[in-house]
Amino acid sequence: MNTFIKYFWIFMIGSSLGFLCETLWCIIKNKKIESRKGLIYGHYIPIYGITAVLMTFFIETFDVKNKAMLFLTTFAISSLVEYLSSYFQEKVFKTVSWDYSDMKYSVNGRINLIYSFMWGFLGIVWYQLYPILLNTILIFLRNFDMLMETTLIWGFYMSYNIIISAMASYRQRNRREGKIANNVLDNWLDKKYNDQVLAKIYVNAKEVV
């Protein structure tokens, strides 16, 4: 199997399941449905996709099968990805989408021991679940001779989605800092993805002063 195809669909599966998990958690915790999207288009949270790719890579590379090691591997990888994602978002976009500062056992409000433990258990579930989901997708696409074509189409789509989401968020930061639009692209971003639009998508994104 082509390595790119394999890890691309693992990223897609992880990003989609992450959105589902966050939505269900929100319903259980807050008794309501709200947007948990990580990108402007589609129902994806890339941090979950990145974690899924890294987890799978390390688990397969080092042949991790013991449940205790699966837990520790996922615990460490997820905590690192979550911390770095929070740091990146704050420094680049001047926003944060989660803050554990008011909880015990948190590190700079970016990661929390309780949630890291939850990630660890999810890693054990992921180890059992992802081969089934991945093989189902790949078999379906191969049967219709659409594996490479579909992967490329979705690859371009996700690349555009990630880029436009980052550009819109960075332009929002510039607006907050009083930087006026001085080119066609900025004007388009201001019109297409204004603060009201982004507020509906990124409900939990809070400005960092």
Coordinates of N, CA, C and O in Angstrom, one line a residue, residues 9-102:
W9 N -5.5 8.7 4.7 CA -6.8 8.3 5.1 C -6.9 8.1 6.6 O -8.0 8.2 7.2
I10 N -5.8 7.8 7.2 CA -5.7 7.7 8.7 C -6.0 9.1 9.3 O -6.7 9.3 10.2
F11 N -5.3 10.1 8.6 CA -5.6 11.5 9.0 C -7.0 11.9 8.9 O -7.6 12.5 9.8
M12 N -7.7 11.5 7.8 CA -9.0 11.8 7.5 C -10.0 11.1 8.6 O -10.9 11.8 9.1
I13 N -9.7 9.9 8.8 CA -10.5 9.1 9.8 C -10.3 9.7 11.2 O -11.3 10.0 11.9
G14 N -9.1 10.0 11.6 CA -8.9 10.6 12.9 C -9.5 12.0 13.0 O -10.1 12.3 14.1
S15 N -9.4 12.8 12.0 CA -10.0 14.1 12.1 C -11.5 14.1 12.2 O -12.1 14.9 12.9
S16 N -12.1 13.1 11.5 CA -13.6 13.0 11.5 C -14.1 12.4 12.8 O -15.1 12.9 13.4
L17 N -13.4 11.3 13.3 CA -13.8 10.7 14.6 C -13.5 11.7 15.7 O -14.3 11.7 16.7
G18 N -12.5 12.6 15.6 CA -12.3 13.6 16.6 C -13.4 14.6 16.7 O -13.9 14.9 17.8
F19 N -13.9 15.0 15.5 CA -15.1 15.9 15.5 C -16.3 15.2 16.2 O -17.0 15.8 17.0
L20 N -16.5 13.9 15.9 CA -17.6 13.2 16.5 C -17.5 13.1 18.0 O -18.4 13.3 18.7
C21 N -16.3 12.7 18.4 CA -16.0 12.6 19.9 C -16.2 13.9 20.6 O -16.9 14.0 21.7
E22 N -15.7 15.0 20.0 CA -15.9 16.4 20.6 C -17.4 16.8 20.7 O -17.8 17.3 21.7
T23 N -18.1 16.4 19.6 CA -19.5 16.8 19.6 C -20.3 16.0 20.7 O -21.1 16.6 21.4
L24 N -20.0 14.7 20.8 CA -20.7 13.9 21.8 C -20.3 14.3 23.2 O -21.2 14.4 24.1
W25 N -19.0 14.7 23.4 CA -18.6 15.1 24.7 C -19.3 16.4 25.1 O -19.7 16.7 26.2
C26 N -19.5 17.3 24.1 CA -20.1 18.6 24.3 C -21.6 18.4 24.7 O -22.1 19.0 25.6
I27 N -22.2 17.4 24.1 CA -23.6 17.1 24.4 C -23.7 16.5 25.8 O -24.6 16.9 26.6
I28 N -22.8 15.7 26.2 CA -22.8 15.1 27.5 C -22.5 16.1 28.6 O -23.2 16.2 29.6
K29 N -21.5 16.9 28.3 CA -21.0 17.9 29.3 C -21.8 19.1 29.4 O -22.2 19.6 30.5
N30 N -22.2 19.7 28.2 CA -22.9 21.0 28.2 C -24.4 20.9 27.9 O -25.1 21.9 27.9
K31 N -24.8 19.7 27.6 CA -26.2 19.4 27.3 C -26.7 20.3 26.1 O -27.8 20.7 26.0
K32 N -25.8 20.4 25.1 CA -26.2 21.2 23.9 C -25.2 20.8 22.8 O -24.2 20.2 23.0
I33 N -25.7 21.1 21.5 CA -24.8 20.9 20.4 C -24.3 22.2 19.9 O -25.0 23.2 19.8
E34 N -23.0 22.3 19.7 CA -22.3 23.5 19.2 C -21.2 23.1 18.3 O -20.7 21.9 18.3
S35 N -20.8 24.0 17.5 CA -19.7 23.7 16.5 C -18.4 23.4 17.1 O -17.9 24.1 18.0
R36 N -17.9 22.3 16.8 CA -16.6 21.8 17.3 C -15.6 21.7 16.1 O -14.6 21.0 16.2
K37 N -15.9 22.4 15.0 CA -15.1 22.3 13.8 C -13.7 22.9 14.0 O -13.5 23.9 14.7
G38 N -12.7 22.2 13.4 CA -11.3 22.7 13.5 C -11.0 23.4 12.2 O -9.9 24.1 12.1
L39 N -11.8 23.3 11.1 CA -11.6 23.9 9.8 C -12.9 24.5 9.4 O -14.0 24.2 9.8
I40 N -12.8 25.5 8.4 CA -14.0 26.2 8.0 C -14.9 25.2 7.3 O -16.2 25.3 7.5
Y41 N -14.4 24.3 6.5 CA -15.3 23.5 5.7 C -15.2 22.0 6.2 O -14.1 21.5 6.5
G42 N -16.4 21.4 6.3 CA -16.4 20.0 6.7 C -16.4 19.8 8.2 O -16.2 20.8 8.9
H43 N -16.5 18.6 8.6 CA -16.5 18.3 10.0 C -15.2 17.6 10.4 O -15.2 16.3 10.6
Y44 N -14.2 18.3 10.6 CA -12.9 17.8 10.9 C -12.2 18.6 12.0 O -12.4 19.8 12.1
I45 N -11.4 17.9 12.8 CA -10.5 18.5 13.8 C -9.1 18.0 13.5 O -8.8 16.8 13.9
P46 N -8.3 18.7 12.8 CA -7.0 18.2 12.4 C -6.1 17.7 13.5 O -5.3 16.8 13.3
I47 N -6.2 18.3 14.7 CA -5.3 17.8 15.8 C -5.5 16.3 16.1 O -4.6 15.6 16.4
Y48 N -6.8 15.9 15.9 CA -7.0 14.4 16.1 C -6.4 13.6 14.9 O -5.9 12.5 15.1
G49 N -6.5 14.2 13.7 CA -5.9 13.5 12.6 C -4.4 13.4 12.7 O -3.8 12.3 12.4
I50 N -3.8 14.5 13.1 CA -2.3 14.5 13.3 C -1.9 13.4 14.4 O -1.0 12.7 14.2
T51 N -2.7 13.4 15.5 CA -2.4 12.5 16.6 C -2.6 11.1 16.1 O -1.8 10.2 16.4
A52 N -3.6 10.8 15.3 CA -3.9 9.5 14.8 C -2.7 9.0 13.9 O -2.3 7.8 14.0
V53 N -2.2 9.9 13.1 CA -1.1 9.5 12.2 C 0.2 9.2 13.0 O 0.8 8.2 12.8
L54 N 0.5 10.1 14.0 CA 1.7 9.8 14.8 C 1.6 8.6 15.7 O 2.5 7.8 15.8
M55 N 0.4 8.4 16.2 CA 0.1 7.2 17.0 C 0.3 5.9 16.2 O 1.0 5.0 16.6
T56 N -0.3 5.9 15.0 CA -0.2 4.7 14.1 C 1.2 4.5 13.7 O 1.7 3.3 13.7
F57 N 2.0 5.6 13.4 CA 3.4 5.4 13.0 C 4.2 4.8 14.1 O 5.0 3.8 13.8
F58 N 4.1 5.3 15.3 CA 4.9 4.8 16.4 C 4.5 3.4 16.8 O 5.4 2.5 17.1
I59 N 3.2 3.1 16.8 CA 2.7 1.8 17.2 C 3.2 0.8 16.2 O 3.7 -0.3 16.6
E60 N 3.2 1.1 14.9 CA 3.6 0.1 13.9 C 5.1 0.0 13.8 O 5.6 -1.1 13.6
T61 N 5.8 1.2 13.9 CA 7.2 1.2 13.7 C 7.9 0.4 14.9 O 8.8 -0.4 14.6
F62 N 7.4 0.6 16.1 CA 8.0 -0.1 17.2 C 7.2 -1.3 17.7 O 7.5 -1.9 18.7
D63 N 6.2 -1.8 16.8 CA 5.4 -3.0 17.1 C 4.9 -3.0 18.5 O 5.0 -4.0 19.2
V64 N 4.2 -1.9 18.9 CA 3.6 -1.8 20.2 C 2.3 -2.5 20.2 O 1.4 -2.2 19.4
K65 N 2.2 -3.5 21.1 CA 0.9 -4.3 21.2 C 0.4 -4.4 22.6 O -0.8 -4.5 22.8
N66 N 1.3 -4.3 23.6 CA 0.9 -4.3 25.0 C 0.0 -3.1 25.3 O 0.4 -2.0 24.9
K67 N -1.1 -3.4 26.0 CA -2.0 -2.3 26.2 C -1.4 -1.2 27.1 O -1.8 0.0 26.9
A68 N -0.6 -1.6 28.0 CA 0.1 -0.5 28.9 C 1.0 0.4 28.0 O 1.0 1.6 28.2
M69 N 1.7 -0.2 27.1 CA 2.6 0.6 26.2 C 1.7 1.4 25.2 O 2.1 2.5 24.9
L70 N 0.6 0.8 24.8 CA -0.3 1.6 23.9 C -0.8 2.8 24.6 O -0.8 3.9 24.1
F71 N -1.2 2.6 25.9 CA -1.7 3.7 26.7 C -0.6 4.8 26.8 O -0.9 6.0 26.6
L72 N 0.6 4.4 27.2 CA 1.7 5.4 27.5 C 2.1 6.1 26.2 O 2.4 7.3 26.2
T73 N 2.1 5.3 25.1 CA 2.5 5.9 23.8 C 1.5 7.0 23.4 O 1.9 8.1 23.0
T74 N 0.2 6.7 23.5 CA -0.8 7.6 23.1 C -0.8 8.8 24.1 O -1.0 9.9 23.7
F75 N -0.7 8.5 25.4 CA -0.7 9.5 26.4 C 0.4 10.6 26.1 O 0.1 11.8 26.1
A76 N 1.6 10.1 25.8 CA 2.7 11.0 25.5 C 2.5 11.8 24.2 O 2.7 13.0 24.1
I77 N 2.2 11.1 23.1 CA 2.0 11.7 21.8 C 0.9 12.8 21.8 O 1.0 13.9 21.3
S78 N -0.3 12.4 22.4 CA -1.4 13.3 22.4 C -1.1 14.5 23.2 O -1.5 15.6 22.8
S79 N -0.5 14.3 24.4 CA -0.1 15.5 25.2 C 0.8 16.5 24.5 O 0.6 17.7 24.5
L80 N 1.8 15.9 23.8 CA 2.7 16.8 23.0 C 2.0 17.5 21.9 O 2.2 18.7 21.7
V81 N 1.2 16.8 21.1 CA 0.4 17.4 20.0 C -0.5 18.5 20.5 O -0.6 19.6 20.0
E82 N -1.2 18.2 21.6 CA -2.2 19.1 22.2 C -1.5 20.4 22.7 O -1.9 21.5 22.4
Y83 N -0.4 20.2 23.4 CA 0.4 21.4 23.9 C 0.9 22.2 22.7 O 0.8 23.5 22.7
L84 N 1.6 21.6 21.8 CA 2.1 22.3 20.6 C 1.1 23.0 19.8 O 1.3 24.1 19.3
S85 N -0.1 22.4 19.6 CA -1.2 23.0 18.9 C -1.7 24.2 19.6 O -2.0 25.2 18.9
S86 N -1.9 24.1 20.9 CA -2.3 25.3 21.6 C -1.3 26.4 21.6 O -1.7 27.6 21.4
Y87 N -0.1 26.1 21.7 CA 1.0 27.1 21.6 C 1.0 27.8 20.2 O 1.1 29.0 20.1
F88 N 0.9 26.9 19.2 CA 0.9 27.5 17.8 C -0.2 28.4 17.6 O -0.1 29.5 17.0
Q89 N -1.4 28.0 18.0 CA -2.6 28.8 17.8 C -2.5 30.1 18.5 O -2.9 31.1 17.9
E90 N -2.0 30.1 19.7 CA -1.9 31.3 20.5 C -0.9 32.3 19.8 O -1.1 33.5 19.7
K91 N 0.3 31.8 19.5 CA 1.3 32.6 18.9 C 1.0 33.1 17.5 O 1.4 34.3 17.2
V92 N 0.4 32.3 16.7 CA 0.1 32.7 15.3 C -1.2 33.5 15.1 O -1.2 34.5 14.5
F93 N -2.3 32.9 15.8 CA -3.6 33.5 15.6 C -4.1 34.4 16.7 O -5.1 35.0 16.6
K94 N -3.3 34.4 17.8 CA -3.7 35.1 19.0 C -5.0 34.7 19.6 O -5.8 35.5 20.1
T95 N -5.3 33.4 19.5 CA -6.5 32.8 20.1 C -6.2 31.5 20.8 O -5.2 30.9 20.4
V96 N -7.1 31.0 21.6 CA -7.0 29.7 22.2 C -8.4 29.1 22.1 O -9.4 29.7 22.4
S97 N -8.4 27.8 21.9 CA -9.7 27.1 21.8 C -10.0 26.2 23.0 O -11.1 25.7 23.2
W98 N -9.0 26.1 23.8 CA -9.2 25.4 25.1 C -8.2 25.9 26.1 O -7.1 26.4 25.8
D99 N -8.6 25.9 27.4 CA -7.8 26.5 28.5 C -8.1 25.7 29.7 O -9.2 25.8 30.3
Y100 N -7.2 24.9 30.2 CA -7.4 24.1 31.4 C -6.8 24.8 32.7 O -6.6 24.1 33.7
S101 N -6.6 26.1 32.6 CA -6.0 26.8 33.8 C -6.7 26.6 35.1 O -6.1 26.7 36.2
D102 N -8.1 26.5 35.0 CA -8.9 26.4 36.2 C -9.0 25.0 36.7 O -9.7 24.7 37.7

